[in-house]
Amino acid sequence: MVIDSLKNAQQYVALNPLFAQAFEFLTTRDLHALEPGKHPIDGDNIWANIMHAPLKDTDTARMEAHDRYIDIQVVIHGKETHGWIARKDCKHPQGEIDPVKDVLFFDDKATTFVTLYDGEFAIFFPEDGHQPMIGEGEIRKCVVKVKA
């Protein structure tokens, strides 16, 4: 997991060959003006999902992990807490991974929590269990999916 501000995005482009393109999208588009929904960036390699949704409490927010994609989750407007646990420590899967949506949910609880504000992001790799959407009120966010 990585946590930082979009102002420092260039520091992370070396982590994955597709990150330069993903961060270019995040830093050159007016994220406030984009309509909710999926925005293609590079076919199945990279796309963005703009969301405006209610936040949940820690008991309702679901722990998840992905096999094929890395999440770059950016707060556009609001305040969002993310729970984290190493995926290897997730012992209670809720069934099998959904191969189409590339998501597996867990009943496990986060061991670490971090709160992000406008313009801040978290990167979750396949080895990260993460529990997004924790807080009060609503959030406007962008999740960029990057092929791992």
Short mmCIF file of C-alpha atoms in Angstrom, two decimals:
data_model
loop_
_atom_site.label_atom_id
_atom_site.label_comp_id
_atom_site.label_asym_id
_atom_site.label_seq_id
_atom_site.Cartn_x
_atom_site.Cartn_y
_atom_site.Cartn_z
CA MET A 1 0.00 0.00 0.00
CA VAL A 2 1.11 3.53 -0.81
CA ILE A 3 -0.48 6.73 0.52
CA ASP A 4 0.31 10.21 -0.78
CA SER A 5 -0.98 13.34 -2.50
CA LEU A 6 -1.49 13.68 -6.26
CA LYS A 7 1.06 16.52 -6.08
CA ASN A 8 3.69 13.78 -5.62
CA ALA A 9 2.34 11.36 -8.24
CA GLN A 10 5.52 11.43 -10.37
CA GLN A 11 7.40 9.66 -7.58
CA TYR A 12 5.35 6.49 -8.19
CA VAL A 13 5.44 6.03 -11.97
CA ALA A 14 8.37 3.60 -11.70
CA LEU A 15 6.32 1.12 -9.63
CA ASN A 16 4.41 -0.19 -12.66
CA PRO A 17 4.88 0.37 -16.42
CA LEU A 18 1.28 1.64 -16.68
CA PHE A 19 1.40 4.07 -13.75
CA ALA A 20 2.69 6.99 -15.86
CA GLN A 21 -0.44 6.86 -18.00
CA ALA A 22 -2.72 6.36 -14.99
CA PHE A 23 -1.25 9.30 -13.08
CA GLU A 24 -1.29 11.48 -16.20
CA PHE A 25 -5.06 10.93 -16.35
CA LEU A 26 -5.44 11.75 -12.65
CA THR A 27 -3.34 14.92 -12.77
CA THR A 28 -4.45 16.41 -16.11
CA ARG A 29 -8.23 15.86 -16.00
CA ASP A 30 -10.70 17.90 -14.02
CA LEU A 31 -11.91 15.02 -11.86
CA HIS A 32 -14.67 17.23 -10.40
CA ALA A 33 -16.20 17.64 -13.87
CA LEU A 34 -16.19 13.98 -14.93
CA GLU A 35 -19.51 12.16 -14.92
CA PRO A 36 -19.88 9.16 -12.60
CA GLY A 37 -19.11 5.85 -14.26
CA LYS A 38 -16.34 4.17 -16.23
CA HIS A 39 -13.83 6.23 -18.23
CA PRO A 40 -11.53 4.25 -20.56
CA ILE A 41 -7.85 5.16 -20.50
CA ASP A 42 -6.05 2.22 -22.17
CA GLY A 43 -8.47 -0.60 -22.99
CA ASP A 44 -8.37 -3.44 -20.47
CA ASN A 45 -5.04 -2.18 -19.11
CA ILE A 46 -6.25 1.01 -17.39
CA TRP A 47 -9.61 2.61 -16.73
CA ALA A 48 -11.10 4.99 -14.21
CA ASN A 49 -14.36 4.77 -12.31
CA ILE A 50 -15.81 8.01 -10.94
CA MET A 51 -18.06 7.40 -7.95
CA HIS A 52 -20.33 9.49 -5.76
CA ALA A 53 -21.57 7.26 -2.97
CA PRO A 54 -22.52 7.13 0.70
CA LEU A 55 -19.83 6.05 3.15
CA LYS A 56 -20.26 3.15 5.57
CA ASP A 57 -19.18 2.22 9.07
CA THR A 58 -16.36 -0.29 9.64
CA ASP A 59 -18.83 -3.12 10.21
CA THR A 60 -20.60 -2.55 6.88
CA ALA A 61 -17.64 -1.68 4.61
CA ARG A 62 -16.28 -4.82 2.98
CA MET A 63 -12.69 -6.06 2.95
CA GLU A 64 -11.60 -6.87 -0.61
CA ALA A 65 -8.62 -7.83 -2.74
CA HIS A 66 -7.87 -8.17 -6.45
CA ASP A 67 -5.71 -10.57 -8.46
CA ARG A 68 -5.27 -8.89 -11.84
CA TYR A 69 -5.52 -5.17 -11.07
CA ILE A 70 -3.99 -2.54 -8.81
CA ASP A 71 -6.31 0.13 -7.40
CA ILE A 72 -5.32 3.78 -7.28
CA GLN A 73 -8.10 5.27 -5.14
CA VAL A 74 -8.28 9.07 -5.11
CA VAL A 75 -10.52 11.29 -3.00
CA ILE A 76 -11.94 14.01 -5.24
CA HIS A 77 -14.14 15.60 -2.60
CA GLY A 78 -14.73 14.53 0.97
CA LYS A 79 -12.97 12.42 3.55
CA GLU A 80 -12.62 8.64 3.28
CA THR A 81 -11.07 6.12 5.62
CA HIS A 82 -9.52 2.92 4.27
CA GLY A 83 -8.82 -0.18 6.28
CA TRP A 84 -5.82 -2.34 5.36
CA ILE A 85 -4.53 -5.82 6.16
CA ALA A 86 -1.94 -7.94 4.37
CA ARG A 87 -3.82 -10.25 2.02
CA LYS A 88 -1.84 -13.23 3.30
CA ASP A 89 -3.47 -12.57 6.68
CA CYS A 90 -7.01 -12.69 5.27
CA LYS A 91 -8.25 -16.13 6.32
CA HIS A 92 -12.01 -15.85 5.80
CA PRO A 93 -12.93 -15.37 2.12
CA GLN A 94 -16.59 -14.89 1.18
CA GLY A 95 -16.61 -17.51 -1.58
CA GLU A 96 -14.34 -17.40 -4.61
CA ILE A 97 -12.91 -14.46 -6.55
CA ASP A 98 -15.30 -13.02 -9.15
CA PRO A 99 -13.21 -13.46 -12.32
CA VAL A 100 -15.15 -10.79 -14.25
CA LYS A 101 -15.01 -8.07 -11.58
CA ASP A 102 -11.62 -9.27 -10.25
CA VAL A 103 -12.72 -8.99 -6.63
CA LEU A 104 -12.73 -11.32 -3.65
CA PHE A 105 -14.40 -10.20 -0.43
CA PHE A 106 -13.35 -11.29 3.05
CA ASP A 107 -14.89 -11.36 6.51
CA ASP A 108 -11.50 -10.38 7.99
CA LYS A 109 -11.00 -7.05 9.76
CA ALA A 110 -8.46 -4.36 8.96
CA THR A 111 -5.41 -3.96 11.19
CA THR A 112 -4.53 -0.45 10.00
CA PHE A 113 -6.70 2.55 9.09
CA VAL A 114 -5.83 5.71 7.18
CA THR A 115 -8.01 8.69 6.31
CA LEU A 116 -7.61 10.45 2.97
CA TYR A 117 -8.73 13.96 2.04
CA ASP A 118 -9.23 15.86 -1.24
CA GLY A 119 -6.40 15.14 -3.70
CA GLU A 120 -4.89 12.28 -1.71
CA PHE A 121 -4.63 8.70 -2.95
CA ALA A 122 -3.95 5.16 -1.85
CA ILE A 123 -2.48 2.45 -4.07
CA PHE A 124 -3.59 -1.09 -3.26
CA PHE A 125 -1.66 -3.95 -4.88
CA PRO A 126 -2.89 -7.56 -5.21
CA GLU A 127 -1.14 -8.41 -1.94
CA ASP A 128 -3.17 -5.76 -0.07
CA GLY A 129 -6.52 -6.45 1.54
CA HIS A 130 -8.36 -3.14 1.66
CA GLN A 131 -11.59 -1.89 3.11
CA PRO A 132 -12.64 1.33 1.32
CA MET A 133 -15.65 3.61 1.77
CA ILE A 134 -15.45 4.07 5.56
CA GLY A 135 -16.71 7.32 7.05
CA GLU A 136 -19.74 9.52 7.43
CA GLY A 137 -21.69 11.31 4.71
CA GLU A 138 -20.80 10.91 1.05
CA ILE A 139 -17.63 10.72 -1.00
CA ARG A 140 -16.74 11.65 -4.55
CA LYS A 141 -13.79 9.55 -5.60
CA CYS A 142 -11.97 8.08 -8.56
CA VAL A 143 -10.72 4.51 -8.64
CA VAL A 144 -8.21 3.83 -11.41
CA LYS A 145 -7.77 0.14 -12.20
CA VAL A 146 -4.27 -0.67 -13.49
CA LYS A 147 -3.31 -4.12 -14.80
CA ALA A 148 -0.83 -5.64 -12.35
#
